Amino acid sequence: MKRILSPARVIWAIAAMGMIAPATSGQNQTFEEYRRGLHKSFQDYRSSVFDRYDEFLSNAWAEYEQFRGESRYSTPKPSKAPVAEETLPDTPAPATELPAPPARAEGAEGTPSAGKSPIVSIPSVPAT
């Protein structure tokens, strides 16, 4: 038959109670005092967050106010929209001949044999 209370288990139980007892003996504070202290520390933290947020908003609004317009234009708009004249600008006539390309160096391929630059003609396109 196995013994439930062996000497090793009794020693471990006494050692565990000895470790727990000093940790709980310094708690002279009631639950209500602990709760009030916890609530106060939370309220202090919360108010510091609100204070910092308030400071942030005041700085942000100060920058926003700098870009605000002062007033609308004081001159009234015209009752009718202005009308532009329907005239076309003077345009030059289209070119029918292009100037000759620049002369190439002597002996290069494709140089004209007579030494003159030919005039290139562009066929005229009938107006539509």
mmCIF file of C-alpha atoms in Angstrom:
data_model
loop_
_atom_site.group_PDB
_atom_site.id
_atom_site.type_symbol
_atom_site.label_atom_id
_atom_site.label_comp_id
_atom_site.label_asym_id
_atom_site.label_seq_id
_atom_site.Cartn_x
_atom_site.Cartn_y
_atom_site.Cartn_z
ATOM 1 C CA MET A 1 0.000 0.000 0.000
ATOM 2 C CA LYS A 2 1.244 3.446 -0.912
ATOM 3 C CA ARG A 3 1.410 6.187 1.670
ATOM 4 C CA ILE A 4 -0.300 9.448 0.725
ATOM 5 C CA LEU A 5 1.738 11.634 3.045
ATOM 6 C CA SER A 6 5.297 10.757 2.291
ATOM 7 C CA PRO A 7 8.008 12.716 4.072
ATOM 8 C CA ALA A 8 9.165 14.236 0.743
ATOM 9 C CA ARG A 9 5.699 15.612 0.004
ATOM 10 C CA VAL A 10 5.380 17.102 3.479
ATOM 11 C CA ILE A 11 8.741 18.859 3.118
ATOM 12 C CA TRP A 12 7.762 20.288 -0.278
ATOM 13 C CA ALA A 13 4.427 21.518 1.076
ATOM 14 C CA ILE A 14 6.090 23.277 4.033
ATOM 15 C CA ALA A 15 8.669 24.894 1.693
ATOM 16 C CA ALA A 16 5.946 26.125 -0.680
ATOM 17 C CA MET A 17 3.937 27.684 2.175
ATOM 18 C CA GLY A 18 7.079 29.334 3.462
ATOM 19 C CA MET A 19 7.653 30.948 0.065
ATOM 20 C CA ILE A 20 4.051 32.151 -0.264
ATOM 21 C CA ALA A 21 3.692 33.539 3.255
ATOM 22 C CA PRO A 22 6.262 36.397 2.968
ATOM 23 C CA ALA A 23 4.720 37.538 -0.317
ATOM 24 C CA THR A 24 1.245 37.904 1.215
ATOM 25 C CA SER A 25 2.236 39.220 4.647
ATOM 26 C CA GLY A 26 3.063 42.743 3.331
ATOM 27 C CA GLN A 27 -0.423 43.267 1.931
ATOM 28 C CA ASN A 28 -2.010 45.540 4.498
ATOM 29 C CA GLN A 29 -4.030 47.243 1.799
ATOM 30 C CA THR A 30 -7.710 46.454 1.386
ATOM 31 C CA PHE A 31 -9.268 45.789 -1.963
ATOM 32 C CA GLU A 32 -11.060 49.167 -1.944
ATOM 33 C CA GLU A 33 -7.780 51.024 -1.345
ATOM 34 C CA TYR A 34 -6.144 49.065 -4.148
ATOM 35 C CA ARG A 35 -9.092 49.794 -6.442
ATOM 36 C CA ARG A 36 -8.989 53.535 -5.640
ATOM 37 C CA GLY A 37 -5.251 53.670 -6.294
ATOM 38 C CA LEU A 38 -5.626 51.841 -9.595
ATOM 39 C CA HIS A 39 -8.496 54.129 -10.623
ATOM 40 C CA LYS A 40 -6.486 57.242 -9.690
ATOM 41 C CA SER A 41 -3.450 56.113 -11.702
ATOM 42 C CA PHE A 42 -5.719 55.451 -14.697
ATOM 43 C CA GLN A 43 -7.387 58.858 -14.382
ATOM 44 C CA ASP A 44 -3.970 60.554 -14.212
ATOM 45 C CA TYR A 45 -2.868 58.712 -17.349
ATOM 46 C CA ARG A 46 -6.135 59.552 -19.124
ATOM 47 C CA SER A 47 -5.924 63.256 -18.279
ATOM 48 C CA SER A 48 -2.300 63.402 -19.495
ATOM 49 C CA VAL A 49 -3.394 61.873 -22.821
ATOM 50 C CA PHE A 50 -6.216 64.410 -23.133
ATOM 51 C CA ASP A 51 -3.852 67.287 -22.287
ATOM 52 C CA ARG A 52 -1.358 66.183 -24.941
ATOM 53 C CA TYR A 53 -4.170 65.762 -27.498
ATOM 54 C CA ASP A 54 -5.510 69.225 -26.670
ATOM 55 C CA GLU A 55 -2.035 70.691 -27.198
ATOM 56 C CA PHE A 56 -1.726 68.845 -30.515
ATOM 57 C CA LEU A 57 -5.083 70.157 -31.731
ATOM 58 C CA SER A 58 -4.295 73.742 -30.762
ATOM 59 C CA ASN A 59 -1.054 73.578 -32.775
ATOM 60 C CA ALA A 60 -2.791 71.936 -35.738
ATOM 61 C CA TRP A 61 -5.580 74.532 -35.785
ATOM 62 C CA ALA A 62 -3.055 77.354 -35.548
ATOM 63 C CA GLU A 63 -1.387 76.052 -38.725
ATOM 64 C CA TYR A 64 -4.792 75.584 -40.382
ATOM 65 C CA GLU A 65 -5.852 79.144 -39.591
ATOM 66 C CA GLN A 66 -2.842 80.484 -41.497
ATOM 67 C CA PHE A 67 -4.244 79.109 -44.770
ATOM 68 C CA ARG A 68 -7.768 80.358 -44.240
ATOM 69 C CA GLY A 69 -8.977 82.971 -46.725
ATOM 70 C CA GLU A 70 -9.649 86.413 -45.353
ATOM 71 C CA SER A 71 -12.641 87.500 -47.470
ATOM 72 C CA ARG A 72 -14.375 86.958 -50.769
ATOM 73 C CA TYR A 73 -13.853 89.189 -53.777
ATOM 74 C CA SER A 74 -15.699 92.452 -53.319
ATOM 75 C CA THR A 75 -16.380 93.116 -57.037
ATOM 76 C CA PRO A 76 -19.549 91.485 -58.345
ATOM 77 C CA LYS A 77 -19.469 89.080 -61.275
ATOM 78 C CA PRO A 78 -20.815 90.283 -64.648
ATOM 79 C CA SER A 79 -24.440 89.472 -65.395
ATOM 80 C CA LYS A 80 -23.616 88.198 -68.919
ATOM 81 C CA ALA A 81 -20.590 86.194 -70.030
ATOM 82 C CA PRO A 82 -18.309 88.078 -72.458
ATOM 83 C CA VAL A 83 -18.455 87.060 -76.138
ATOM 84 C CA ALA A 84 -15.292 86.663 -78.236
ATOM 85 C CA GLU A 85 -15.102 87.901 -81.829
ATOM 86 C CA GLU A 86 -15.189 85.191 -84.466
ATOM 87 C CA THR A 87 -12.162 86.178 -86.534
ATOM 88 C CA LEU A 88 -9.482 83.848 -87.708
ATOM 89 C CA PRO A 89 -5.869 84.884 -87.352
ATOM 90 C CA ASP A 90 -3.859 85.587 -90.482
ATOM 91 C CA THR A 91 -2.243 82.343 -91.564
ATOM 92 C CA PRO A 92 0.429 82.089 -94.210
ATOM 93 C CA ALA A 93 -0.256 80.141 -97.387
ATOM 94 C CA PRO A 94 1.011 76.586 -97.345
ATOM 95 C CA ALA A 95 4.419 76.009 -98.931
ATOM 96 C CA THR A 96 4.400 74.270 -102.301
ATOM 97 C CA GLU A 97 8.150 73.801 -102.544
ATOM 98 C CA LEU A 98 10.637 72.750 -99.914
ATOM 99 C CA PRO A 99 14.141 74.214 -99.793
ATOM 100 C CA ALA A 100 16.939 71.927 -100.894
ATOM 101 C CA PRO A 101 18.832 69.907 -98.307
ATOM 102 C CA PRO A 102 22.346 71.103 -97.398
ATOM 103 C CA ALA A 103 25.125 70.118 -99.780
ATOM 104 C CA ARG A 104 27.227 67.083 -98.964
ATOM 105 C CA ALA A 105 30.983 66.889 -99.081
ATOM 106 C CA GLU A 106 32.521 66.136 -102.479
ATOM 107 C CA GLY A 107 32.973 62.452 -103.174
ATOM 108 C CA ALA A 108 30.275 61.347 -100.769
ATOM 109 C CA GLU A 109 27.641 58.952 -102.004
ATOM 110 C CA GLY A 110 24.513 60.489 -103.361
ATOM 111 C CA THR A 111 25.978 63.904 -104.290
ATOM 112 C CA PRO A 112 24.299 65.485 -107.281
ATOM 113 C CA SER A 113 26.390 65.217 -110.400
ATOM 114 C CA ALA A 114 25.848 68.804 -111.568
ATOM 115 C CA GLY A 115 26.750 70.259 -108.151
ATOM 116 C CA LYS A 116 23.350 71.944 -107.857
ATOM 117 C CA SER A 117 20.812 71.135 -105.184
ATOM 118 C CA PRO A 118 17.538 69.956 -106.679
ATOM 119 C CA ILE A 119 14.289 71.594 -105.617
ATOM 120 C CA VAL A 120 11.791 69.120 -104.302
ATOM 121 C CA SER A 121 8.205 69.716 -105.373
ATOM 122 C CA ILE A 122 5.228 68.824 -103.243
ATOM 123 C CA PRO A 123 2.089 68.016 -105.130
ATOM 124 C CA SER A 124 -0.759 70.333 -104.234
ATOM 125 C CA VAL A 125 -3.720 68.802 -102.469
ATOM 126 C CA PRO A 126 -7.145 70.025 -103.480
ATOM 127 C CA ALA A 127 -9.009 71.854 -100.708
ATOM 128 C CA THR A 128 -11.913 70.002 -99.232
#
